[in-house]
């Protein structure tokens, strides 16, 4: 295999495995910038993956190649609805954020598998017929060297994720909504005195995280696993949270960290085609993303400074 072909394989595989993490890490960033810790991202991804696969299996004959894209929107909406449980529990009922998120993580796999058995009579779905697959960008794929690496046989939804990461940065740092959301996450009492609807902004942050987390799960199911079972997501939500922390609650930083974790995940898949890497035991490569997640949390969590009021229950002053 030539050097260009090897680099192209690494880049395309990294983009495919990074995309679900980018969407979900961006969702976590919006929630925590509003002061609500969303540990339930794992469960939200599960529901997004489940709903998108069911939609894909049901409507692929009618919608054709647009099925996975619309499936992502469906997964996002189900994730948004599911995150509403976390929002109500933490914002209005003043529940502990970690406990509420843990309940969602425990409930989502059980609920989705139960529904799969009701719908299909077995523990996992069939493979979907319309997945994201590979995409060639017109004209750009013909550029010498760069075209085969970045724009040929690549993931189109990955580039959508990168654009959304840039837009998320603009929303958080260049708009009135982003300024208000960040102020609520830093000092909700001060924001309240300025007339900002603190509870409304917290709800907005959690619901955005639910939508993006659902999209992340839908992308994973429709581009990597291509079916759904209880073990489809398998820790992707927690890796996305590590990416958010590694990226210091910044959309562009979270995207960069997600690309790093995506690269770690794809190594076990493409290692046989990479010089030197193919000598490393596959078991070690498969565990690399989880080991890196633990390492990142140990090294960076104590040093990282998130929003000051993150995880705190807000009680409106009278």
XYZ file of N, CA, C and O in Angstrom, residues 119-280:
648
model
N -41.039 -5.278 19.062
C -41.202 -4.970 17.641
C -40.752 -6.105 16.734
O -41.370 -6.381 15.702
N -39.617 -6.754 17.097
C -39.018 -7.724 16.176
C -38.948 -9.145 16.747
O -38.507 -10.065 16.049
N -39.285 -9.299 18.035
C -39.305 -10.633 18.618
C -37.941 -11.227 18.872
O -37.795 -12.442 18.997
N -36.894 -10.390 18.931
C -35.543 -10.889 19.224
C -34.728 -9.773 19.890
O -35.200 -8.640 20.016
N -33.514 -10.110 20.302
C -32.723 -9.183 21.113
C -31.978 -8.119 20.339
O -31.452 -7.183 20.943
N -31.889 -8.248 19.023
C -31.234 -7.215 18.218
C -31.894 -7.131 16.852
O -32.597 -8.054 16.427
N -31.673 -6.015 16.172
C -32.340 -5.802 14.885
C -31.527 -6.443 13.758
O -30.371 -6.832 13.938
N -32.148 -6.511 12.580
C -31.393 -6.880 11.373
C -30.487 -5.716 10.985
O -30.637 -4.596 11.481
N -29.557 -5.979 10.079
C -28.710 -4.892 9.573
C -29.532 -3.964 8.679
O -30.398 -4.423 7.932
N -29.238 -2.679 8.761
C -29.949 -1.707 7.924
C -29.426 -1.791 6.495
O -28.263 -2.154 6.250
N -30.282 -1.445 5.546
C -29.872 -1.512 4.132
C -29.320 -0.191 3.632
O -28.584 -0.142 2.642
N -29.682 0.922 4.298
C -29.213 2.250 3.874
C -28.338 2.849 4.969
O -28.832 3.423 5.939
N -27.029 2.701 4.844
C -26.107 3.305 5.811
C -25.423 4.504 5.166
O -25.599 4.776 3.976
N -24.622 5.245 5.945
C -23.931 6.414 5.391
C -22.874 6.009 4.362
O -22.683 6.670 3.351
N -22.165 4.920 4.619
C -21.179 4.444 3.656
C -20.089 5.464 3.377
O -19.798 6.341 4.206
N -19.507 5.343 2.196
C -18.412 6.246 1.809
C -18.890 7.229 0.748
O -19.794 6.938 -0.024
N -18.234 8.399 0.705
C -18.678 9.475 -0.182
C -17.472 10.119 -0.862
O -16.412 10.304 -0.246
N -17.644 10.424 -2.145
C -16.616 11.159 -2.897
C -17.101 12.577 -3.162
O -18.179 12.764 -3.747
N -16.338 13.577 -2.728
C -16.719 14.967 -2.983
C -16.454 15.301 -4.454
O -15.334 15.059 -4.939
N -17.462 15.835 -5.159
C -17.232 16.217 -6.563
C -16.105 17.233 -6.668
O -15.949 18.106 -5.811
N -15.315 17.136 -7.710
C -14.198 18.050 -8.031
C -13.085 17.922 -6.991
O -11.921 17.677 -7.341
N -13.406 18.090 -5.678
C -12.362 18.060 -4.645
C -11.634 16.712 -4.609
O -10.429 16.656 -4.311
N -12.343 15.622 -4.917
C -11.720 14.294 -4.887
C -10.642 14.141 -5.957
O -9.795 13.253 -5.872
N -10.655 15.046 -6.967
C -9.665 14.955 -8.057
C -8.385 15.726 -7.759
O -7.436 15.677 -8.540
N -8.335 16.476 -6.667
C -7.135 17.228 -6.317
C -5.992 16.248 -6.042
O -6.172 15.292 -5.288
N -4.834 16.451 -6.645
C -3.724 15.513 -6.419
C -3.349 15.431 -4.934
O -3.339 16.441 -4.234
N -3.067 14.273 -4.441
C -2.629 13.960 -3.077
C -3.717 14.288 -2.041
O -4.196 13.401 -1.330
N -4.099 15.571 -1.926
C -5.088 15.951 -0.904
C -6.466 15.348 -1.187
O -7.191 14.998 -0.254
N -6.808 15.239 -2.466
C -8.118 14.693 -2.821
C -8.322 13.270 -2.322
O -9.289 12.988 -1.609
N -7.397 12.342 -2.668
C -7.575 10.961 -2.164
C -7.528 10.854 -0.643
O -8.130 9.950 -0.066
N -6.810 11.767 0.026
C -6.675 11.679 1.488
C -7.927 12.196 2.188
O -8.442 11.555 3.115
N -8.416 13.355 1.760
C -9.490 14.011 2.516
C -10.871 13.948 1.856
O -11.878 14.112 2.546
N -10.940 13.769 0.550
C -12.230 13.944 -0.119
C -12.693 12.736 -0.937
O -13.699 12.816 -1.622
N -11.982 11.628 -0.878
C -12.360 10.443 -1.652
C -12.586 9.274 -0.702
O -11.798 9.035 0.206
N -13.689 8.542 -0.909
C -14.044 7.410 -0.032
C -14.017 7.818 1.445
O -13.429 7.144 2.286
N -14.641 8.931 1.735
C -14.632 9.462 3.097
C -16.059 9.537 3.647
O -17.015 9.127 2.986
N -16.194 10.068 4.848
C -17.497 10.165 5.510
C -18.067 11.559 5.332
O -17.500 12.530 5.850
N -19.191 11.674 4.628
C -19.792 12.998 4.416
C -20.342 13.570 5.721
O -20.231 14.774 5.979
N -20.911 12.714 6.590
C -21.491 13.216 7.838
C -20.401 13.734 8.779
O -20.664 14.593 9.638
N -19.161 13.266 8.608
C -18.061 13.770 9.426
C -17.817 15.246 9.144
O -17.552 16.036 10.062
N -17.912 15.630 7.879
C -17.693 17.038 7.533
C -18.858 17.898 8.023
O -18.670 19.059 8.370
N -20.059 17.315 8.061
C -21.193 18.031 8.656
C -20.921 18.277 10.145
O -21.179 19.363 10.678
N -20.370 17.256 10.818
C -20.051 17.394 12.245
C -19.014 18.495 12.479
O -19.119 19.270 13.439
N -18.024 18.564 11.602
C -16.988 19.604 11.740
C -17.607 20.994 11.555
O -17.300 21.929 12.312
N -18.491 21.131 10.575
C -19.163 22.422 10.357
C -20.010 22.793 11.573
O -20.017 23.946 12.027
N -20.718 21.814 12.141
C -21.556 22.095 13.313
C -20.693 22.469 14.520
O -21.086 23.309 15.339
N -19.511 21.862 14.634
C -18.595 22.245 15.720
C -18.187 23.707 15.591
O -18.142 24.447 16.586
N -17.894 24.137 14.360
C -17.527 25.544 14.137
C -18.716 26.462 14.436
O -18.573 27.509 15.088
N -19.904 26.056 13.979
C -21.109 26.849 14.258
C -21.390 26.908 15.765
O -21.815 27.949 16.284
N -21.138 25.792 16.465
C -21.364 25.763 17.920
C -20.443 26.748 18.623
O -20.844 27.437 19.577
N -19.190 26.823 18.161
C -18.253 27.799 18.737
C -18.769 29.223 18.510
O -18.724 30.057 19.427
N -19.263 29.479 17.303
C -19.796 30.816 17.002
C -21.006 31.127 17.882
O -21.141 32.251 18.383
N -21.869 30.126 18.076
C -23.067 30.341 18.908
C -22.671 30.648 20.347
O -23.194 31.576 20.980
N -21.718 29.888 20.899
C -21.341 30.059 22.306
C -20.556 31.336 22.566
O -20.679 31.937 23.640
N -19.741 31.750 21.604
C -18.826 32.866 21.875
C -19.133 34.151 21.086
O -18.511 35.175 21.349
N -20.063 34.075 20.130
C -20.311 35.256 19.309
C -21.777 35.687 19.272
O -22.128 36.588 18.510
N -22.631 35.046 20.051
C -24.055 35.411 20.031
C -24.540 35.742 21.449
O -23.920 35.348 22.445
N -25.647 36.455 21.510
C -26.245 36.809 22.806
C -26.687 35.552 23.556
O -26.539 35.457 24.777
N -27.229 34.569 22.811
C -27.650 33.317 23.447
C -26.470 32.622 24.124
O -26.567 32.163 25.274
N -25.350 32.557 23.420
C -24.168 31.897 23.983
C -23.643 32.627 25.210
O -23.255 31.999 26.205
N -23.642 33.957 25.152
C -23.172 34.749 26.301
C -24.069 34.496 27.516
O -23.570 34.315 28.645
N -25.372 34.454 27.297
C -26.307 34.223 28.410
C -26.157 32.804 28.960
O -26.198 32.592 30.172
N -25.987 31.821 28.064
C -25.830 30.436 28.511
C -24.561 30.289 29.356
O -24.586 29.657 30.427
N -23.482 30.891 28.911
C -22.230 30.783 29.658
C -22.314 31.524 30.990
O -21.760 31.076 31.994
N -23.023 32.646 31.004
C -23.149 33.389 32.264
C -23.966 32.594 33.287
O -23.668 32.611 34.484
N -24.964 31.848 32.816
C -25.758 30.997 33.712
C -24.897 29.882 34.280
O -25.012 29.515 35.456
N -24.013 29.344 33.463
C -23.140 28.271 33.933
C -22.072 28.761 34.889
O -21.560 27.987 35.699
N -21.716 30.044 34.799
C -20.669 30.586 35.675
C -21.247 31.136 36.982
O -20.741 30.866 38.069
N -22.300 31.937 36.872
C -22.874 32.567 38.060
C -24.372 32.820 37.838
O -24.765 33.895 37.385
N -25.216 31.820 38.120
C -26.644 31.976 37.818
C -27.315 33.089 38.616
O -28.241 33.737 38.121
N -26.855 33.340 39.850
C -27.460 34.418 40.643
C -27.236 35.776 39.973
O -28.155 36.599 39.883
N -26.005 36.011 39.523
C -25.706 37.274 38.839
C -26.494 37.387 37.540
O -27.009 38.468 37.196
N -26.597 36.277 36.811
C -27.361 36.293 35.562
C -28.831 36.612 35.837
O -29.472 37.347 35.075
N -29.346 36.070 36.950
C -30.749 36.310 37.308
C -30.990 37.788 37.587
O -32.018 38.362 37.181
N -30.054 38.434 38.277
C -30.222 39.854 38.593
C -30.197 40.727 37.338
O -30.693 41.855 37.346
N -29.600 40.208 36.275
C -29.556 40.953 35.004
C -30.780 40.692 34.136
O -30.860 41.163 33.003
N -31.713 39.908 34.659
C -32.947 39.665 33.925
C -32.905 38.470 32.997
O -33.819 38.282 32.183
N -31.861 37.658 33.093
C -31.759 36.475 32.229
C -32.619 35.358 32.815
O -32.602 35.120 34.030
N -33.362 34.686 31.970
C -34.198 33.554 32.389
C -33.280 32.346 32.627
O -32.968 31.586 31.704
N -32.838 32.199 33.877
C -31.848 31.169 34.200
C -32.381 29.763 33.919
O -31.711 28.944 33.281
N -33.583 29.480 34.388
C -34.140 28.144 34.190
C -34.342 27.849 32.700
O -34.090 26.732 32.231
N -34.796 28.856 31.969
C -34.993 28.677 30.526
C -33.694 28.375 29.811
O -33.643 27.513 28.922
N -32.615 29.077 30.200
C -31.315 28.832 29.567
C -30.786 27.444 29.919
O -30.182 26.763 29.084
N -31.011 27.008 31.164
C -30.584 25.660 31.547
C -31.332 24.604 30.733
O -30.739 23.622 30.258
N -32.644 24.808 30.576
C -33.420 23.872 29.756
C -32.874 23.842 28.324
O -32.745 22.767 27.716
N -32.571 25.017 27.791
C -32.073 25.077 26.413
C -30.777 24.289 26.270
O -30.589 23.523 25.311
N -29.865 24.449 27.241
C -28.594 23.731 27.179
C -28.781 22.230 27.220
O -28.169 21.488 26.434
N -29.649 21.742 28.119
C -29.869 20.290 28.244
C -30.556 19.741 26.994
O -30.194 18.659 26.496
N -31.545 20.463 26.470
C -32.264 19.961 25.293
C -31.363 19.933 24.057
O -31.450 19.001 23.240
N -30.495 20.929 23.914
C -29.529 20.899 22.800
C -28.603 19.693 22.949
O -28.292 18.995 21.976
N -28.179 19.436 24.191
C -27.305 18.279 24.418
C -28.051 16.980 24.093
O -27.450 16.031 23.559
N -29.348 16.915 24.411
C -30.124 15.726 24.089
C -30.232 15.506 22.592
O -30.086 14.378 22.103
N -30.468 16.606 21.841
C -30.589 16.474 20.383
C -29.270 16.012 19.770
O -29.229 15.066 18.976
N -28.175 16.682 20.154
C -26.870 16.330 19.567
C -26.409 14.942 20.014
O -25.799 14.197 19.244
N -26.713 14.565 21.281
C -26.374 13.221 21.751
C -27.148 12.156 20.987
O -26.599 11.106 20.628
N -28.436 12.425 20.725
C -29.242 11.502 19.924
C -28.709 11.363 18.507
O -28.661 10.262 17.946
N -28.284 12.496 17.926
C -27.684 12.449 16.585
C -26.392 11.617 16.618
O -26.127 10.818 15.709
N -25.603 11.802 17.680
C -24.366 11.020 17.806
C -24.647 9.524 17.820
O -23.971 8.748 17.137
N -25.647 9.113 18.589
C -26.012 7.696 18.624
C -26.517 7.216 17.274
O -26.190 6.102 16.837
N -27.303 8.059 16.596
C -27.842 7.676 15.284
C -26.731 7.525 14.250
O -26.749 6.603 13.424
N -25.761 8.432 14.296
C -24.631 8.333 13.360
C -23.841 7.056 13.617
O -23.449 6.346 12.675
N -23.601 6.739 14.895
C -22.844 5.516 15.210
C -23.575 4.283 14.676
O -22.962 3.403 14.057
N -24.892 4.223 14.905
C -25.655 3.040 14.491
C -25.735 2.912 12.981
O -25.760 1.799 12.459
N -25.761 4.047 12.265
C -25.974 4.002 10.820
C -24.687 4.084 10.001
O -24.742 4.064 8.772
N -23.561 4.192 10.676
C -22.302 4.228 9.928
C -21.297 3.190 10.420
O -20.407 2.794 9.662
N -21.413 2.729 11.666
C -20.413 1.801 12.229
C -21.042 0.444 12.557
O -20.624 -0.583 12.034
N -22.055 0.418 13.424
C -22.612 -0.877 13.841
C -23.605 -1.430 12.822
O -23.748 -2.643 12.696
N -24.338 -0.552 12.119
C -25.388 -0.851 11.116
C -26.498 -1.773 11.633
O -27.237 -2.362 10.854
N -26.603 -1.924 12.926
C -27.772 -2.569 13.536
C -27.858 -2.068 14.973
O -27.059 -1.205 15.387
N -28.808 -2.598 15.750
C -28.900 -2.151 17.140
C -29.065 -3.349 18.063
O -29.839 -4.272 17.802
N -28.302 -3.316 19.168
C -28.458 -4.283 20.259
C -28.099 -3.550 21.553
O -27.731 -2.363 21.522
N -28.188 -4.237 22.668
C -27.908 -3.590 23.954
C -26.468 -3.102 24.047
O -26.162 -2.168 24.793
N -25.553 -3.734 23.297
C -24.133 -3.383 23.385
C -23.660 -2.488 22.249
O -22.456 -2.318 22.057
N -24.590 -1.888 21.498
C -24.191 -1.080 20.336
C -23.338 0.123 20.737
O -22.281 0.366 20.164
N -23.764 0.892 21.713
C -23.059 2.131 22.066
C -21.811 1.832 22.912
O -20.733 2.347 22.623
N -21.932 0.995 23.937
C -20.782 0.459 24.671
C -19.760 1.513 25.089
O -18.582 1.456 24.726
N -20.202 2.506 25.839
C -19.261 3.470 26.422
C -18.958 4.690 25.579
O -18.147 5.536 25.992
N -19.591 4.826 24.393
C -19.301 5.977 23.526
C -19.674 7.301 24.208
O -18.988 8.312 24.037
N -20.750 7.302 24.984
C -21.158 8.528 25.662
C -20.142 8.983 26.696
O -19.885 10.186 26.847
N -19.541 8.026 27.390
C -18.532 8.380 28.390
C -17.242 8.875 27.716
O -16.564 9.779 28.227
N -16.897 8.263 26.581
C -15.722 8.739 25.837
C -15.971 10.169 25.339
O -15.076 11.018 25.364
N -17.217 10.447 24.906
C -17.550 11.802 24.464
C -17.428 12.799 25.614
O -16.977 13.938 25.426
N -17.812 12.386 26.822
C -17.665 13.271 27.983
C -16.196 13.548 28.268
O -15.814 14.676 28.610
N -15.355 12.511 28.102
C -13.913 12.722 28.274
C -13.383 13.690 27.226
O -12.525 14.536 27.521
N -13.912 13.578 26.003
C -13.501 14.510 24.938
C -13.907 15.938 25.287
O -13.154 16.891 25.036
N -15.090 16.091 25.866
C -15.545 17.428 26.274
C -14.607 18.027 27.321
O -14.239 19.205 27.243
N -14.207 17.199 28.307
C -13.308 17.688 29.360
C -11.921 17.960 28.781
O -11.298 18.991 29.066
N -11.441 17.021 27.960
C -10.138 17.187 27.301
C -10.129 18.473 26.470
O -9.114 19.175 26.380
N -11.261 18.778 25.866
C -11.369 19.981 25.035
C -11.712 21.229 25.811
O -11.975 22.279 25.224
N -11.744 21.118 27.165
C -11.969 22.263 28.053
C -13.284 22.982 27.777
O -13.341 24.206 27.734
N -14.332 22.207 27.534
C -15.681 22.745 27.380
C -15.750 23.788 26.247
O -16.558 24.695 26.279
N -14.870 23.624 25.269
C -14.851 24.485 24.086
C -15.227 23.617 22.887
O -14.647 22.548 22.703
N -16.192 24.031 22.045
C -16.610 23.189 20.916
C -15.464 22.750 20.014
O -15.413 21.587 19.592
N -14.558 23.663 19.704
C -13.445 23.293 18.821
C -12.468 22.359 19.543
O -11.916 21.425 18.951
N -12.261 22.609 20.842
C -11.410 21.710 21.625
C -12.030 20.328 21.741
O -11.327 19.307 21.635
N -13.347 20.281 21.952
C -14.044 18.990 22.042
C -13.948 18.243 20.726
O -13.773 17.018 20.703
N -14.040 18.975 19.613
C -13.919 18.330 18.299
C -12.519 17.734 18.125
O -12.369 16.594 17.669
N -11.505 18.491 18.493
C -10.142 17.985 18.377
C -9.924 16.750 19.242
O -9.300 15.770 18.806
N -10.450 16.772 20.473
C -10.312 15.611 21.356
C -11.078 14.413 20.810
O -10.614 13.269 20.910
N -12.254 14.663 20.222
C -13.033 13.573 19.635
C -12.279 12.942 18.466
O -12.320 11.714 18.281
N -11.597 13.748 17.672
C -10.784 13.202 16.577
C -9.672 12.319 17.129
O -9.355 11.266 16.562
N -9.093 12.728 18.246
C -8.037 11.932 18.887
C -8.586 10.580 19.356
O -7.990 9.520 19.085
N -9.740 10.588 20.025
C -10.335 9.336 20.488
C -10.820 8.485 19.305
O -10.762 7.247 19.361
N -11.313 9.144 18.263
C -11.733 8.398 17.080
C -10.562 7.682 16.433
O -10.685 6.534 15.983
N -9.420 8.352 16.393
C -8.195 7.723 15.866
C -7.827 6.506 16.705
O -7.480 5.439 16.166
N -7.929 6.634 18.039
C -7.603 5.506 18.928
C -8.555 4.330 18.691
O -8.134 3.168 18.737
N -9.834 4.632 18.416
C -10.808 3.560 18.206
C -10.598 2.828 16.890
O -10.796 1.611 16.804
N -10.214 3.559 15.862
C -10.106 2.922 14.549
C -8.833 2.094 14.403
O -8.722 1.291 13.478
N -7.875 2.266 15.303
C -6.599 1.552 15.167
C -6.793 0.035 15.177
O -6.128 -0.690 14.431
N -7.690 -0.454 16.045
C -7.890 -1.908 16.121
C -8.523 -2.457 14.845
O -8.377 -3.640 14.537
N -9.223 -1.592 14.086
C -9.888 -2.037 12.862
C -8.918 -2.076 11.684
O -8.947 -2.999 10.866
N -8.029 -1.083 11.602
C -7.159 -0.966 10.428
C -5.723 -1.362 10.728
O -4.848 -1.206 9.875
N -5.463 -1.877 11.935
C -4.077 -2.155 12.340
C -3.387 -3.146 11.409
O -2.170 -3.036 11.177
N -4.128 -4.108 10.864
C -3.503 -5.122 10.012
C -2.900 -4.518 8.750
O -2.006 -5.115 8.139
N -3.369 -3.316 8.363
C -2.882 -2.681 7.137
C -1.843 -1.604 7.401
O -1.404 -0.927 6.458
N -1.466 -1.408 8.681
C -0.517 -0.347 9.019
C 0.812 -0.940 9.474
O 0.834 -1.810 10.353
N 1.926 -0.490 8.883
C 3.228 -0.978 9.316
C 3.467 -0.646 10.799
O 2.993 0.366 11.309
N 4.183 -1.468 11.497
C 4.524 -1.321 12.920
C 3.304 -1.535 13.828
O 3.357 -2.295 14.797
N 2.191 -0.845 13.527
C 0.992 -0.993 14.359
C 0.491 -2.435 14.324
O -0.079 -2.926 15.308
N 0.703 -3.125 13.172
C 0.174 -4.490 13.056
C 0.888 -5.483 13.976
O 0.465 -6.622 14.096
N 1.970 -5.042 14.630
C 2.671 -5.916 15.565
C 2.096 -5.829 16.984
O 2.416 -6.638 17.843
N 1.292 -4.811 17.237
C 0.702 -4.632 18.563
C -0.493 -5.583 18.703
O -1.311 -5.683 17.777
